[in-house]
Amino acid sequence: MRLSRYFLPILRETPKEAEIVSHRLMLRAGLIRQESAGIYAWLPLGLKVLNKINAIIREEQNRSGAVELLMPVIQSADLWRESGRYDAYGKEMLRIKDRHEREMLFGPTNEEVITEIFRGSVRSYKDLPLNLYHIQWKFRDEVRPRFGVMRSREFLMKDAYSFDLDQEGARHSYNKMFVAYLRTFARLGLTAIPMRADTGPIGGDLSHEFIILASTGESEVFADKAVLDQPTPAVDTDFDSREALDAIFKAWTTPYTATSEMHDEAAYHSVPEERKISARGIEVGHIFYFGTKYSEPMKATVTGPDGRETPVHMGSYGIGPSRLVAALIEASHDEAGIIWPDAVAPFDVSLLNLKIGDAATDEACATVYKALTARGKDVLYDDRDERPGTKFATADLIGSPWQILVGPKGLAEGKIELKRRKTGERELLSIEDAIARLTV
């Protein structure tokens, strides 16, 4: 993509309303634009990141055996009355009426809808276990939206919902999502710690938040550093093996970890002083097992092996892709801008032509651009008629993992400059060697 033809509205000044790094950089780098309080348009650069995050989430959900569908944004109030949550949920729920005066709502979550879909379609225990997920926009009317997409009113959420015959099966489904989440966050370049957490309005008696440590985090967290030594579950993990998943779950949850709501000072006191972590954290995922909380009042039952109708055991599992964009920036940036992990960077390479109109420079850039794109690399070619300093600043701000700098001085020696954004390391290489380095 040529930058001269791309839509990248970069801001020179930091917006006054942006309180944290991710909000500032997302606005400055042209990832998002605020439309109203807590509601943002996702501009091309931000949408590319969001789509790459979604792709990784999908791959790991599918690997675990979950099946994707898509549920509506607008939901019927009647479903929420069945579950008993319509009046209890609070002002965060945006309640509306259609032209026929039917009470509706803009979905803040989807337990009721998925339960209704399940009960209308599944009759027998032979169809279990089942895990259905979607990636859909949600709305919660936060009293004080802040920190950009970190705490917005409209946000993108991956919801998965598991259905099992009994508690034992439901626990296995919970462990599947636990392991899938560990793999997802590792692939995104994040160190996410699973921590015992409060179930909140979702309900249930088993819950873990996945937390990344960051000074701007809203949660106070406590942990044993031993949890950081656990390996990421392998790509060939057998999700059908209860023993294998139990072992992974136990390894990750044996070291002490807890959010402030679930913190046990006595248990934390037993952790060796040199291994204690007391910090702020950002929640990037949350999983729940809540048994028959929704299936009983909403009559979501199956015929069991004994011929009797039994309410299914359920769990829900959330990841916020839009929130993850901000979390990634909080975890990886410097004074010059964003440093994207390779897996989710909007562009793999920023190609900087330092002297537009110079025949040799233009030709070299065209060669590099054609070769890299032919090999599957996503390249942003800065072909604007701007000073080199402006191009350097733009490339650092948007955070492509690699930068290629092409100018007359280097070309006179047959070289172009390759820069690694994360480390700042620079090398002078031939065009052929630079292309080879990026396409191994």
CSV table of C-alpha atoms in Angstrom, one decimal:
chain,number,residue,atom,x,y,z
A,1,MET,CA,0.0,0.0,0.0
A,2,ARG,CA,1.3,3.4,-1.0
A,3,LEU,CA,1.0,5.9,1.9
A,4,SER,CA,0.1,8.6,-0.5
A,5,ARG,CA,-3.1,6.6,-1.3
A,6,TYR,CA,-3.8,5.4,2.2
A,7,PHE,CA,-6.1,7.0,4.8
A,8,LEU,CA,-3.9,7.6,7.8
A,9,PRO,CA,-4.9,10.8,9.6
A,10,ILE,CA,-2.0,11.3,12.0
A,11,LEU,CA,-2.3,14.0,14.7
A,12,ARG,CA,0.8,16.1,15.4
A,13,GLU,CA,-0.5,17.1,18.9
A,14,THR,CA,-1.5,14.8,21.7
A,15,PRO,CA,-5.3,15.2,22.4
A,16,LYS,CA,-6.0,16.7,25.8
A,17,GLU,CA,-8.7,14.1,26.6
A,18,ALA,CA,-6.3,11.2,26.3
A,19,GLU,CA,-5.1,10.1,29.8
A,20,ILE,CA,-3.1,7.0,29.1
A,21,VAL,CA,-0.5,6.0,26.5
A,22,SER,CA,-2.7,3.7,24.4
A,23,HIS,CA,-5.4,6.3,24.1
A,24,ARG,CA,-2.9,8.9,23.1
A,25,LEU,CA,-1.1,6.7,20.6
A,26,MET,CA,-4.3,5.3,19.0
A,27,LEU,CA,-5.6,8.8,18.3
A,28,ARG,CA,-2.2,10.2,17.2
A,29,ALA,CA,-1.4,7.2,14.9
A,30,GLY,CA,-4.8,7.3,13.3
A,31,LEU,CA,-6.2,4.0,14.6
A,32,ILE,CA,-9.4,5.4,15.9
A,33,ARG,CA,-11.5,8.6,16.0
A,34,GLN,CA,-13.9,9.5,18.8
A,35,GLU,CA,-17.5,10.0,17.6
A,36,SER,CA,-19.1,10.5,21.0
A,37,ALA,CA,-18.3,9.6,24.7
A,38,GLY,CA,-17.0,6.1,24.7
A,39,ILE,CA,-17.8,5.4,21.1
A,40,TYR,CA,-15.1,5.2,18.4
A,41,ALA,CA,-14.8,4.8,14.7
A,42,TRP,CA,-12.1,2.3,13.7
A,43,LEU,CA,-10.0,3.8,11.0
A,44,PRO,CA,-8.1,1.6,8.5
A,45,LEU,CA,-4.9,1.1,10.5
A,46,GLY,CA,-6.8,0.2,13.7
A,47,LEU,CA,-9.1,-2.1,11.8
A,48,LYS,CA,-6.2,-4.0,10.4
A,49,VAL,CA,-4.9,-4.7,13.9
A,50,LEU,CA,-8.4,-5.6,15.1
A,51,ASN,CA,-8.9,-8.1,12.2
A,52,LYS,CA,-5.6,-9.8,12.9
A,53,ILE,CA,-6.4,-10.2,16.6
A,54,ASN,CA,-9.8,-11.7,15.6
A,55,ALA,CA,-8.1,-14.1,13.3
A,56,ILE,CA,-5.9,-15.5,16.0
A,57,ILE,CA,-8.8,-15.7,18.4
A,58,ARG,CA,-10.8,-17.6,15.8
A,59,GLU,CA,-7.9,-20.0,15.2
A,60,GLU,CA,-7.6,-20.9,18.8
A,61,GLN,CA,-11.3,-21.2,19.5
A,62,ASN,CA,-11.7,-23.5,16.5
A,63,ARG,CA,-8.6,-25.5,17.6
A,64,SER,CA,-10.3,-26.1,21.0
A,65,GLY,CA,-13.5,-27.4,19.3
A,66,ALA,CA,-15.7,-24.3,19.6
A,67,VAL,CA,-18.1,-23.5,16.7
A,68,GLU,CA,-18.7,-20.0,15.4
A,69,LEU,CA,-22.1,-18.4,14.9
A,70,LEU,CA,-23.3,-14.8,15.0
A,71,MET,CA,-26.0,-13.5,17.4
A,72,PRO,CA,-27.9,-10.2,17.1
A,73,VAL,CA,-26.9,-6.9,18.6
A,74,ILE,CA,-30.5,-6.0,19.6
A,75,GLN,CA,-32.1,-8.5,22.0
A,76,SER,CA,-35.6,-9.0,23.4
A,77,ALA,CA,-36.2,-7.8,27.0
A,78,ASP,CA,-38.5,-10.9,27.5
A,79,LEU,CA,-35.4,-13.2,27.4
A,80,TRP,CA,-33.8,-11.3,30.1
A,81,ARG,CA,-36.9,-11.4,32.2
A,82,GLU,CA,-36.8,-15.2,31.9
A,83,SER,CA,-33.3,-15.3,33.4
A,84,GLY,CA,-34.2,-12.7,36.0
A,85,ARG,CA,-31.5,-10.3,35.0
A,86,TYR,CA,-33.5,-7.6,33.2
A,87,ASP,CA,-34.2,-5.5,36.3
A,88,ALA,CA,-31.0,-6.5,38.1
A,89,TYR,CA,-28.5,-5.5,35.5
A,90,GLY,CA,-28.5,-1.8,36.1
A,91,LYS,CA,-28.2,1.4,34.1
A,92,GLU,CA,-25.4,0.0,32.0
A,93,MET,CA,-28.0,-1.7,29.9
A,94,LEU,CA,-29.3,0.5,27.1
A,95,ARG,CA,-33.1,-0.2,27.1
A,96,ILE,CA,-35.1,0.8,24.0
A,97,LYS,CA,-38.5,0.2,22.4
A,98,ASP,CA,-39.3,-0.6,18.7
A,99,ARG,CA,-42.1,1.0,16.8
A,100,HIS,CA,-44.5,-1.6,18.1
A,101,GLU,CA,-43.6,-0.6,21.7
A,102,ARG,CA,-41.9,-3.9,22.3
A,103,GLU,CA,-39.1,-3.6,24.9
A,104,MET,CA,-35.7,-4.3,23.5
A,105,LEU,CA,-32.1,-3.8,24.6
A,106,PHE,CA,-28.7,-3.3,23.0
A,107,GLY,CA,-26.9,-6.5,24.2
A,108,PRO,CA,-24.3,-6.0,26.9
A,109,THR,CA,-23.7,-9.8,26.8
A,110,ASN,CA,-25.3,-12.9,25.3
A,111,GLU,CA,-26.1,-15.6,27.9
A,112,GLU,CA,-29.9,-15.3,27.4
A,113,VAL,CA,-29.8,-15.3,23.6
A,114,ILE,CA,-27.4,-18.3,23.3
A,115,THR,CA,-29.5,-20.2,25.9
A,116,GLU,CA,-32.6,-19.6,23.8
A,117,ILE,CA,-30.9,-20.8,20.7
A,118,PHE,CA,-29.7,-23.9,22.5
A,119,ARG,CA,-33.0,-24.9,24.0
A,120,GLY,CA,-34.7,-24.5,20.6
A,121,SER,CA,-32.2,-26.8,18.8
A,122,VAL,CA,-30.7,-29.4,21.2
A,123,ARG,CA,-32.7,-32.2,22.7
A,124,SER,CA,-30.4,-35.0,23.7
A,125,TYR,CA,-27.2,-35.5,25.8
A,126,LYS,CA,-25.8,-37.2,22.7
A,127,ASP,CA,-25.4,-33.7,21.1
A,128,LEU,CA,-23.2,-32.6,24.0
A,129,PRO,CA,-20.7,-31.2,24.7
A,130,LEU,CA,-21.2,-28.1,22.7
A,131,ASN,CA,-19.4,-24.7,22.6
A,132,LEU,CA,-20.7,-21.9,20.5
A,133,TYR,CA,-19.0,-18.6,20.1
A,134,HIS,CA,-19.2,-15.3,18.2
A,135,ILE,CA,-17.4,-12.0,17.8
A,136,GLN,CA,-19.9,-9.2,18.0
A,137,TRP,CA,-20.2,-5.6,19.1
A,138,LYS,CA,-21.6,-4.9,22.6
A,139,PHE,CA,-22.9,-1.8,24.4
A,140,ARG,CA,-22.7,-1.0,28.0
A,141,ASP,CA,-23.6,2.5,29.1
A,142,GLU,CA,-20.7,3.2,31.4
A,143,VAL,CA,-21.2,6.0,33.8
A,144,ARG,CA,-17.7,7.3,33.0
A,145,PRO,CA,-16.2,5.9,29.8
A,146,ARG,CA,-12.5,6.6,29.8
A,147,PHE,CA,-9.0,5.5,28.6
A,148,GLY,CA,-10.2,5.3,25.0
A,149,VAL,CA,-11.2,1.8,23.9
A,150,MET,CA,-9.9,0.4,27.2
A,151,ARG,CA,-13.2,1.4,28.9
A,152,SER,CA,-15.6,2.4,26.1
A,153,ARG,CA,-19.3,2.1,25.8
A,154,GLU,CA,-19.3,0.3,22.5
A,155,PHE,CA,-16.8,-2.5,22.2
A,156,LEU,CA,-16.1,-5.7,20.3
A,157,MET,CA,-16.3,-9.0,22.3
A,158,LYS,CA,-15.6,-12.6,21.6
A,159,ASP,CA,-18.2,-14.6,23.6
A,160,ALA,CA,-18.1,-18.4,23.9
A,161,TYR,CA,-20.7,-20.4,25.7
A,162,SER,CA,-20.3,-24.1,26.6
A,163,PHE,CA,-23.1,-26.6,27.3
A,164,ASP,CA,-22.5,-29.9,29.1
A,165,LEU,CA,-24.6,-32.6,30.7
A,166,ASP,CA,-23.0,-32.4,34.1
A,167,GLN,CA,-20.5,-30.5,36.2
A,168,GLU,CA,-17.6,-32.9,35.3
A,169,GLY,CA,-18.1,-32.3,31.6
A,170,ALA,CA,-18.5,-28.5,32.2
A,171,ARG,CA,-15.2,-28.4,34.0
A,172,HIS,CA,-13.5,-30.0,31.0
A,173,SER,CA,-15.1,-27.4,28.8
A,174,TYR,CA,-13.8,-24.7,31.2
A,175,ASN,CA,-10.3,-26.2,31.0
A,176,LYS,CA,-10.5,-26.2,27.2
A,177,MET,CA,-11.1,-22.4,27.2
A,178,PHE,CA,-8.5,-21.9,29.9
A,179,VAL,CA,-5.9,-23.5,27.6
A,180,ALA,CA,-7.1,-21.8,24.5
A,181,TYR,CA,-6.8,-18.4,26.2
A,182,LEU,CA,-3.2,-19.1,27.3
A,183,ARG,CA,-2.4,-19.9,23.7
A,184,THR,CA,-4.3,-17.0,22.3
A,185,PHE,CA,-2.5,-14.4,24.4
A,186,ALA,CA,0.9,-15.9,23.9
A,187,ARG,CA,0.4,-15.7,20.1
A,188,LEU,CA,-0.6,-12.1,20.5
A,189,GLY,CA,2.7,-11.4,22.2
A,190,LEU,CA,1.3,-10.9,25.7
A,191,THR,CA,2.1,-12.5,29.0
A,192,ALA,CA,-1.3,-13.0,30.5
A,193,ILE,CA,-1.7,-14.4,34.0
A,194,PRO,CA,-4.8,-16.3,34.9
A,195,MET,CA,-6.1,-15.1,38.3
A,196,ARG,CA,-9.0,-16.2,40.4
A,197,ALA,CA,-11.7,-13.6,40.1
A,198,ASP,CA,-15.1,-12.6,41.2
A,199,THR,CA,-17.9,-13.8,39.0
A,200,GLY,CA,-19.9,-10.5,39.2
A,201,PRO,CA,-23.3,-10.2,37.5
A,202,ILE,CA,-22.5,-13.2,35.2
A,203,GLY,CA,-22.9,-15.5,38.2
A,204,GLY,CA,-21.4,-18.9,39.0
A,205,ASP,CA,-18.7,-20.2,41.4
A,206,LEU,CA,-15.6,-20.6,39.2
A,207,SER,CA,-13.9,-17.8,37.4
A,208,HIS,CA,-10.6,-16.6,36.1
A,209,GLU,CA,-9.5,-13.3,34.7
A,210,PHE,CA,-6.5,-13.2,32.4
A,211,ILE,CA,-4.4,-10.2,33.4
A,212,ILE,CA,-1.4,-8.4,31.8
A,213,LEU,CA,0.7,-6.4,34.2
A,214,ALA,CA,0.7,-2.6,33.4
A,215,SER,CA,0.9,0.5,35.6
A,216,THR,CA,-2.2,1.9,34.0
A,217,GLY,CA,-4.3,-1.2,34.8
A,218,GLU,CA,-7.6,-0.8,36.7
A,219,SER,CA,-7.2,-3.9,38.7
A,220,GLU,CA,-4.9,-4.5,41.7
A,221,VAL,CA,-3.4,-8.0,41.4
A,222,PHE,CA,-1.3,-10.3,43.5
A,223,ALA,CA,0.7,-13.2,42.3
A,224,ASP,CA,3.6,-15.6,42.8
A,225,LYS,CA,6.3,-15.1,40.1
A,226,ALA,CA,6.4,-18.8,39.7
A,227,VAL,CA,3.4,-18.5,37.4
A,228,LEU,CA,5.5,-16.7,34.9
A,229,ASP,CA,7.7,-19.8,34.5
A,230,GLN,CA,4.9,-21.9,33.1
A,231,PRO,CA,5.3,-22.9,29.4
A,232,THR,CA,2.6,-22.0,26.8
A,233,PRO,CA,0.5,-25.1,25.9
A,234,ALA,CA,1.8,-26.6,22.7
A,235,VAL,CA,0.0,-26.3,19.4
A,236,ASP,CA,-0.6,-30.1,19.4
A,237,THR,CA,-2.3,-30.0,22.8
A,238,ASP,CA,-5.0,-32.7,22.9
A,239,PHE,CA,-8.2,-30.9,23.8
A,240,ASP,CA,-10.1,-34.1,24.2
A,241,SER,CA,-7.7,-35.4,26.9
A,242,ARG,CA,-9.1,-34.4,30.4
A,243,GLU,CA,-5.9,-35.5,32.0
A,244,ALA,CA,-3.7,-33.3,29.8
A,245,LEU,CA,-5.9,-30.2,30.3
A,246,ASP,CA,-6.2,-30.9,34.0
A,247,ALA,CA,-2.4,-31.0,34.3
A,248,ILE,CA,-2.1,-27.6,32.4
A,249,PHE,CA,-4.8,-26.0,34.6
A,250,LYS,CA,-3.2,-27.2,37.8
A,251,ALA,CA,0.3,-26.1,36.7
A,252,TRP,CA,-0.9,-22.5,36.0
A,253,THR,CA,-3.2,-22.2,39.0
A,254,THR,CA,-1.0,-23.8,41.7
A,255,PRO,CA,1.1,-20.6,42.2
A,256,TYR,CA,-0.8,-17.9,44.1
A,257,THR,CA,-2.7,-15.5,41.8
A,258,ALA,CA,-5.7,-13.4,42.6
A,259,THR,CA,-7.4,-10.1,41.8
A,260,SER,CA,-8.1,-7.8,44.7
A,261,GLU,CA,-11.7,-9.1,45.1
A,262,MET,CA,-10.5,-12.6,45.7
A,263,HIS,CA,-7.2,-11.8,47.5
A,264,ASP,CA,-6.4,-14.0,50.5
A,265,GLU,CA,-3.7,-12.2,52.5
A,266,ALA,CA,-2.9,-15.2,54.6
A,267,ALA,CA,-2.2,-17.4,51.5
A,268,TYR,CA,-0.2,-14.6,49.9
A,269,HIS,CA,1.8,-14.2,53.0
A,270,SER,CA,3.1,-17.8,52.5
A,271,VAL,CA,4.7,-16.8,49.1
A,272,PRO,CA,8.4,-16.2,49.5
A,273,GLU,CA,9.1,-12.4,49.6
A,274,GLU,CA,11.4,-12.5,46.5
A,275,ARG,CA,8.6,-14.1,44.4
A,276,LYS,CA,5.7,-11.8,45.4
A,277,ILE,CA,4.1,-9.6,42.7
A,278,SER,CA,1.8,-6.8,43.8
A,279,ALA,CA,0.9,-4.6,40.9
A,280,ARG,CA,-1.7,-3.1,38.6
A,281,GLY,CA,-3.1,-5.2,35.8
A,282,ILE,CA,-5.3,-4.9,32.7
A,283,GLU,CA,-8.0,-7.6,32.2
A,284,VAL,CA,-7.8,-9.0,28.7
A,285,GLY,CA,-10.1,-12.1,29.1
A,286,HIS,CA,-12.5,-13.6,31.6
A,287,ILE,CA,-14.0,-17.1,31.9
A,288,PHE,CA,-16.8,-18.3,34.0
A,289,TYR,CA,-18.5,-21.6,34.9
A,290,PHE,CA,-22.0,-20.9,36.2
A,291,GLY,CA,-23.7,-24.3,36.2
A,292,THR,CA,-27.5,-24.2,35.7
A,293,LYS,CA,-27.9,-20.4,36.5
A,294,TYR,CA,-29.5,-19.8,33.1
A,295,SER,CA,-30.6,-23.2,32.0
A,296,GLU,CA,-32.9,-23.8,34.9
A,297,PRO,CA,-35.0,-20.6,34.8
A,298,MET,CA,-34.9,-20.7,30.9
A,299,LYS,CA,-35.7,-24.4,30.8
A,300,ALA,CA,-32.7,-25.3,28.6
A,301,THR,CA,-32.7,-29.1,29.2
A,302,VAL,CA,-31.7,-32.3,27.4
A,303,THR,CA,-32.8,-35.8,27.8
A,304,GLY,CA,-30.1,-37.7,29.8
A,305,PRO,CA,-28.9,-41.3,29.5
A,306,ASP,CA,-31.6,-42.2,32.0
A,307,GLY,CA,-34.4,-40.7,29.9
A,308,ARG,CA,-34.9,-37.8,32.3
A,309,GLU,CA,-34.9,-34.1,31.4
A,310,THR,CA,-32.0,-32.3,33.0
A,311,PRO,CA,-30.8,-28.7,32.8
A,312,VAL,CA,-27.5,-28.3,31.1
A,313,HIS,CA,-24.4,-27.0,32.8
A,314,MET,CA,-23.0,-23.8,31.2
A,315,GLY,CA,-20.0,-21.6,31.1
A,316,SER,CA,-19.1,-18.4,29.3
A,317,TYR,CA,-15.8,-17.1,28.0
A,318,GLY,CA,-15.0,-13.6,27.0
A,319,ILE,CA,-12.1,-11.8,25.2
A,320,GLY,CA,-12.4,-8.2,24.2
A,321,PRO,CA,-10.5,-7.7,20.8
A,322,SER,CA,-11.0,-3.9,20.8
A,323,ARG,CA,-9.7,-3.7,24.4
A,324,LEU,CA,-6.8,-5.9,23.4
A,325,VAL,CA,-5.6,-3.4,20.9
A,326,ALA,CA,-5.1,-0.9,23.7
A,327,ALA,CA,-3.6,-3.5,26.0
A,328,LEU,CA,-1.0,-4.4,23.4
A,329,ILE,CA,0.0,-0.8,23.1
A,330,GLU,CA,0.2,-0.4,26.9
A,331,ALA,CA,2.5,-3.4,27.0
A,332,SER,CA,4.7,-2.4,24.0
A,333,HIS,CA,5.6,1.2,23.2
A,334,ASP,CA,8.3,3.8,23.6
A,335,GLU,CA,8.5,7.6,23.5
A,336,ALA,CA,8.4,7.5,19.7
A,337,GLY,CA,5.2,5.4,19.4
A,338,ILE,CA,3.8,1.9,19.1
A,339,ILE,CA,5.9,-1.2,18.9
A,340,TRP,CA,3.6,-3.9,17.5
A,341,PRO,CA,4.2,-7.6,18.0
A,342,ASP,CA,4.8,-9.2,14.6
A,343,ALA,CA,1.6,-11.3,14.7
A,344,VAL,CA,-0.8,-8.3,14.9
A,345,ALA,CA,1.1,-5.4,13.3
A,346,PRO,CA,-1.0,-3.6,10.7
A,347,PHE,CA,1.9,-3.7,8.3
A,348,ASP,CA,4.9,-5.9,8.4
A,349,VAL,CA,7.3,-3.4,6.9
A,350,SER,CA,7.4,0.4,6.5
A,351,LEU,CA,9.3,1.2,3.3
A,352,LEU,CA,10.7,4.8,3.4
A,353,ASN,CA,11.7,6.5,0.2
A,354,LEU,CA,14.0,9.3,1.4
A,355,LYS,CA,14.2,11.1,-1.9
A,356,ILE,CA,11.1,11.0,-4.0
A,357,GLY,CA,11.9,11.8,-7.6
A,358,ASP,CA,15.4,10.5,-7.6
A,359,ALA,CA,15.5,7.8,-10.3
A,360,ALA,CA,17.7,5.3,-8.4
A,361,THR,CA,15.8,5.7,-5.1
A,362,ASP,CA,12.4,5.3,-6.8
A,363,GLU,CA,13.6,2.3,-8.7
A,364,ALA,CA,15.1,0.6,-5.6
A,365,CYS,CA,11.9,1.2,-3.6
A,366,ALA,CA,9.8,-0.2,-6.5
A,367,THR,CA,12.0,-3.3,-6.5
A,368,VAL,CA,11.8,-3.9,-2.8
A,369,TYR,CA,8.1,-3.2,-2.7
A,370,LYS,CA,7.3,-5.6,-5.5
A,371,ALA,CA,9.6,-8.4,-4.1
A,372,LEU,CA,8.2,-8.2,-0.5
A,373,THR,CA,4.5,-8.1,-1.5
A,374,ALA,CA,5.1,-11.0,-3.9
A,375,ARG,CA,6.3,-13.0,-0.9
A,376,GLY,CA,3.3,-12.2,1.2
A,377,LYS,CA,4.6,-9.3,3.2
A,378,ASP,CA,2.2,-6.4,4.0
A,379,VAL,CA,4.2,-3.2,3.1
A,380,LEU,CA,3.3,0.4,3.7
A,381,TYR,CA,5.4,2.4,1.2
A,382,ASP,CA,5.9,6.0,2.3
A,383,ASP,CA,6.1,7.6,-1.1
A,384,ARG,CA,5.0,11.1,0.1
A,385,ASP,CA,6.9,14.2,-0.8
A,386,GLU,CA,8.0,14.8,2.7
A,387,ARG,CA,11.2,15.4,4.6
A,388,PRO,CA,13.0,12.3,5.9
A,389,GLY,CA,12.5,13.3,9.5
A,390,THR,CA,8.7,13.3,9.0
A,391,LYS,CA,8.8,9.9,7.5
A,392,PHE,CA,11.0,8.6,10.3
A,393,ALA,CA,8.5,9.9,12.9
A,394,THR,CA,5.5,8.4,11.1
A,395,ALA,CA,7.2,5.0,10.8
A,396,ASP,CA,8.1,5.0,14.5
A,397,LEU,CA,4.6,6.2,15.5
A,398,ILE,CA,2.7,3.5,13.7
A,399,GLY,CA,5.1,0.8,14.8
A,400,SER,CA,5.7,-1.6,11.9
A,401,PRO,CA,8.1,-4.3,13.2
A,402,TRP,CA,10.6,-3.5,10.3
A,403,GLN,CA,11.6,-0.4,8.5
A,404,ILE,CA,13.5,-0.2,5.3
A,405,LEU,CA,15.2,3.2,4.6
A,406,VAL,CA,16.2,3.8,1.0
A,407,GLY,CA,18.2,6.9,0.1
A,408,PRO,CA,20.8,8.1,-2.4
A,409,LYS,CA,23.7,7.9,0.0
A,410,GLY,CA,23.3,4.3,0.8
A,411,LEU,CA,22.4,3.3,-2.8
A,412,ALA,CA,25.7,4.8,-3.9
A,413,GLU,CA,27.3,2.0,-2.0
A,414,GLY,CA,24.7,-0.6,-3.1
A,415,LYS,CA,23.1,-0.6,0.3
A,416,ILE,CA,19.7,0.1,2.0
A,417,GLU,CA,19.1,0.3,5.7
A,418,LEU,CA,17.1,-2.3,7.6
A,419,LYS,CA,15.8,-1.2,11.1
A,420,ARG,CA,14.1,-3.4,13.7
A,421,ARG,CA,11.5,-1.2,15.4
A,422,LYS,CA,11.6,-3.1,18.7
A,423,THR,CA,15.3,-2.9,19.4
A,424,GLY,CA,16.4,0.0,17.2
A,425,GLU,CA,19.0,-2.2,15.6
A,426,ARG,CA,20.1,-1.1,12.2
A,427,GLU,CA,22.0,-2.8,9.3
A,428,LEU,CA,23.2,-1.7,5.9
A,429,LEU,CA,22.4,-4.5,3.5
A,430,SER,CA,22.2,-5.1,-0.2
A,431,ILE,CA,18.7,-5.0,-1.6
A,432,GLU,CA,18.8,-8.8,-2.1
A,433,ASP,CA,20.0,-9.5,1.4
A,434,ALA,CA,17.4,-7.2,3.0
A,435,ILE,CA,14.6,-8.9,1.1
A,436,ALA,CA,16.0,-12.3,2.1
A,437,ARG,CA,16.2,-11.3,5.7
A,438,LEU,CA,12.5,-10.4,5.8
A,439,THR,CA,11.2,-13.4,3.9
A,440,VAL,CA,13.1,-16.3,5.4
